Protein backbone atom coordinates (compact mmCIF):
# COMPACT_ATOMS: atom_id res chain seq x y z
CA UNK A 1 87.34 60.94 101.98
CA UNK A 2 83.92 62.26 102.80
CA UNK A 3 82.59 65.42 100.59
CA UNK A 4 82.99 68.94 101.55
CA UNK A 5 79.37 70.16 102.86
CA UNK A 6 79.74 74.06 102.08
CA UNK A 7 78.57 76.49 104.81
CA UNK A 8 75.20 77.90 103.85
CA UNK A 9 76.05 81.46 102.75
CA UNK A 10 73.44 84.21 105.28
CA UNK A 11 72.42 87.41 103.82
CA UNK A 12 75.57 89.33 102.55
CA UNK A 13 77.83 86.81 102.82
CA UNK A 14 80.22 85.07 100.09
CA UNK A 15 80.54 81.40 99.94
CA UNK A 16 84.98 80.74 99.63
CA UNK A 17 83.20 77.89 97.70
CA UNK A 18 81.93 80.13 94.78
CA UNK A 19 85.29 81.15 94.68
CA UNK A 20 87.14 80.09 91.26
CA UNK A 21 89.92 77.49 91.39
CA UNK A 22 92.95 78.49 90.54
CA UNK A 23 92.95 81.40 92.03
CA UNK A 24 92.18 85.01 90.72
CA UNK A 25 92.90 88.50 92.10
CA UNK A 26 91.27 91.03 92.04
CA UNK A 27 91.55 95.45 93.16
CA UNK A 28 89.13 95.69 96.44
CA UNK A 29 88.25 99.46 98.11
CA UNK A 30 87.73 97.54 101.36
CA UNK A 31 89.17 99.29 104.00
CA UNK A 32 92.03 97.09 105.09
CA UNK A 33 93.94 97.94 108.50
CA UNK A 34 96.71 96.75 110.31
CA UNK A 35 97.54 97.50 113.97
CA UNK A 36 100.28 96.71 116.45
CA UNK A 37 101.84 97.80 119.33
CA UNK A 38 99.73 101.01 119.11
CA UNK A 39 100.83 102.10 115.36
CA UNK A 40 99.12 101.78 112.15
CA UNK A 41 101.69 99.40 110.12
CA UNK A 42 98.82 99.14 107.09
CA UNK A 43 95.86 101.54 106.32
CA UNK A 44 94.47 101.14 102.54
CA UNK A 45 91.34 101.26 100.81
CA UNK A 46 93.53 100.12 97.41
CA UNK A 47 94.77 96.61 98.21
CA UNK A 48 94.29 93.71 95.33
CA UNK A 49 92.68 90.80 96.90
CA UNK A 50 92.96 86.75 95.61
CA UNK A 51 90.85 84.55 96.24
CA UNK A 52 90.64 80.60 95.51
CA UNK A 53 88.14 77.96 96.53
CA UNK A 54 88.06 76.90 99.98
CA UNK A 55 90.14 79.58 100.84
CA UNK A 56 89.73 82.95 102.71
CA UNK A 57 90.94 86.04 100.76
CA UNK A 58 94.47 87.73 101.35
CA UNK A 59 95.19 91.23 101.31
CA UNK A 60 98.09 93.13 99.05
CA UNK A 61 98.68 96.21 100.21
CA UNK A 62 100.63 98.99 98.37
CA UNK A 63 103.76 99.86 99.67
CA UNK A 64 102.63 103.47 99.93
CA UNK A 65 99.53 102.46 102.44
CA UNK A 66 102.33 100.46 104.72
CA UNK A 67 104.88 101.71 107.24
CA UNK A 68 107.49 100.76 105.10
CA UNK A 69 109.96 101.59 107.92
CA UNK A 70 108.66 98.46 109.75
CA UNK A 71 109.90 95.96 107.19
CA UNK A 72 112.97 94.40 106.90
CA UNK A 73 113.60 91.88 103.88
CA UNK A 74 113.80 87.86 105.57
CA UNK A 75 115.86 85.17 104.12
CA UNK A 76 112.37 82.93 103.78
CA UNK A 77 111.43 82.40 100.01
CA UNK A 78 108.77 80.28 99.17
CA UNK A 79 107.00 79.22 95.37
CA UNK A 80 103.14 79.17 94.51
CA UNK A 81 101.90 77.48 91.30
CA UNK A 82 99.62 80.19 90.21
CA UNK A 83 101.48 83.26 91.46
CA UNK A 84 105.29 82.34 91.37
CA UNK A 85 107.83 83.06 93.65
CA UNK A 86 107.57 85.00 96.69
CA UNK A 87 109.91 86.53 99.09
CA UNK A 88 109.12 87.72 102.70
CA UNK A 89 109.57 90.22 105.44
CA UNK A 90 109.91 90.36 109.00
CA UNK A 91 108.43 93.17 110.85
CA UNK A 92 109.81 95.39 113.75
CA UNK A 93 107.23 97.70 115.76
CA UNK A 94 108.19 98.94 119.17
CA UNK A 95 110.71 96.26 119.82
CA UNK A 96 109.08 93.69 119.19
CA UNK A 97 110.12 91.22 115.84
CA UNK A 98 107.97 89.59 114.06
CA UNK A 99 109.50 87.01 111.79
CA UNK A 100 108.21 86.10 108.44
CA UNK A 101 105.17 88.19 108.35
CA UNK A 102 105.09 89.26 105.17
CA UNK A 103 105.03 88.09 101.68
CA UNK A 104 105.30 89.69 98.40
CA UNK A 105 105.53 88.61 94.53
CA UNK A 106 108.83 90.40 92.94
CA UNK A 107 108.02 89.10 89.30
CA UNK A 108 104.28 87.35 89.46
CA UNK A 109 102.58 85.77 86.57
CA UNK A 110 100.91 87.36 84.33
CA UNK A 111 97.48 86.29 85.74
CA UNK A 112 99.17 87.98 88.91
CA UNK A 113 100.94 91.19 87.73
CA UNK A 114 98.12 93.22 90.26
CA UNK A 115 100.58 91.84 92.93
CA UNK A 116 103.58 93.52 91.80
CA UNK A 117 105.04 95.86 94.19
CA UNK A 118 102.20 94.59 97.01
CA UNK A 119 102.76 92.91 100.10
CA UNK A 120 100.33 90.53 102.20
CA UNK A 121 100.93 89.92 105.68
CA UNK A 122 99.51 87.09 107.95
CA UNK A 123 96.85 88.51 110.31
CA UNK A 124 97.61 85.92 113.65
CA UNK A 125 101.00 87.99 114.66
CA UNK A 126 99.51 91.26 114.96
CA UNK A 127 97.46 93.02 117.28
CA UNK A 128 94.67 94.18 115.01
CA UNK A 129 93.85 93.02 111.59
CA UNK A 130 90.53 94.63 110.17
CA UNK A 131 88.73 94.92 106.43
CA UNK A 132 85.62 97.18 106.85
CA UNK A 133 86.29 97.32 110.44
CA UNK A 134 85.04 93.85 111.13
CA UNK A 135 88.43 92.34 112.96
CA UNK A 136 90.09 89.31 111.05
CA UNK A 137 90.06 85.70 112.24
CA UNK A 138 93.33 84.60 110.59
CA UNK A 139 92.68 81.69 108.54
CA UNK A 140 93.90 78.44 110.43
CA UNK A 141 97.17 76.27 109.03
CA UNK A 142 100.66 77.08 109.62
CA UNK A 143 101.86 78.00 105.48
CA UNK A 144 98.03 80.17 104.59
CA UNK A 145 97.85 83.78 104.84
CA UNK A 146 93.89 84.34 104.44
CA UNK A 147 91.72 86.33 106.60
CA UNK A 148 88.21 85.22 107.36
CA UNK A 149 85.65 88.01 108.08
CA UNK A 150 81.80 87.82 108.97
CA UNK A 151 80.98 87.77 105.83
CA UNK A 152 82.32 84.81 104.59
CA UNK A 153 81.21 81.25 104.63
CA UNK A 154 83.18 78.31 104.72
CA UNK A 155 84.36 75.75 106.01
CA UNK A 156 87.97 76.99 105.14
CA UNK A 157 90.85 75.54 103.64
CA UNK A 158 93.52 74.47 106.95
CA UNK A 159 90.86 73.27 109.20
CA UNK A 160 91.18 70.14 111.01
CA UNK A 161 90.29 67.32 108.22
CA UNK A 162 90.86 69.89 104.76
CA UNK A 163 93.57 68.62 103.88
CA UNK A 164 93.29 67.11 100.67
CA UNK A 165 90.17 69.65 99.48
């Protein structure tokens, strides 16, 4: 396996490869939206963000900045090593159901308790995804949930040839 060559970081940008491994999170004011179907489903300035190497941060939104409405609990359960176990939503806008969306940490670890009673949600599904108004690339992979903005430098974990970064 062949070294990972990190992006070179331009003006104002973070490197996901200064991020620390394992993960931290930590509270953001970034203005993080979420659009679909014509409605607002997310609108915060208060989410808690982690961030790992090689990865692009996710969002946890309060439940308070979410249209709560939109949310129905999903049978999918899945287990992280850093943040525990997590239990996910599907979301209904306007007819239209999107399954699995959403993920949240009931009981996280300690390192984690910021999480509590925040939810994440994968940016691909939904119309509009934004943090500071600059619209999300959702990061690629099938299981990760990041979102990779302008100003951040990869290459990102769940590109072709990451996998064992």
């Amino acid at each position: 396996m062949r070294p990972v060559v990190p992006d070179t970081a331009r003006p104002g940008q973070e490197s996901v490869w200064d991020y620390p491994r394992p993960a931290i999170a930590q509270r953001s004011d970034r203005h993080v939206l979420i659009e679909h179907r014509g409605l607002t489903l997310a609108d915060t300035r208060h989410s808690v963000r982690t961030i790992e190497t090689s990865h692009p941060p996710s969002y946890y939104i309060p439940p308070s900045d979410i249209l709560m409405s939109a949310l129905r609990r999903s049978t999918r359960q899945s287990f992280c090593e850093w943040k525990g176990n997590a239990v996910y939503y599907d979301v209904e806008i306007a007819g239209d159901v999107l399954r699995d969306v959403a993920w949240t940490y009931p009981s996280p670890t300690p390192a984690f308790a910021a999480l509590r009673d925040h939810i994440a949600f994968y940016a691909g599904p939904f119309d509009g995804c934004f943090v500071d108004g600059d619209r999300v690339i959702p990061q690629p992979g099938e299981f990760y949930g990041g979102w990779i903005t302008a100003d951040l430098a990869g290459p990102f974990k769940g590109e072709p040839g990451s996998r064992y970064w």
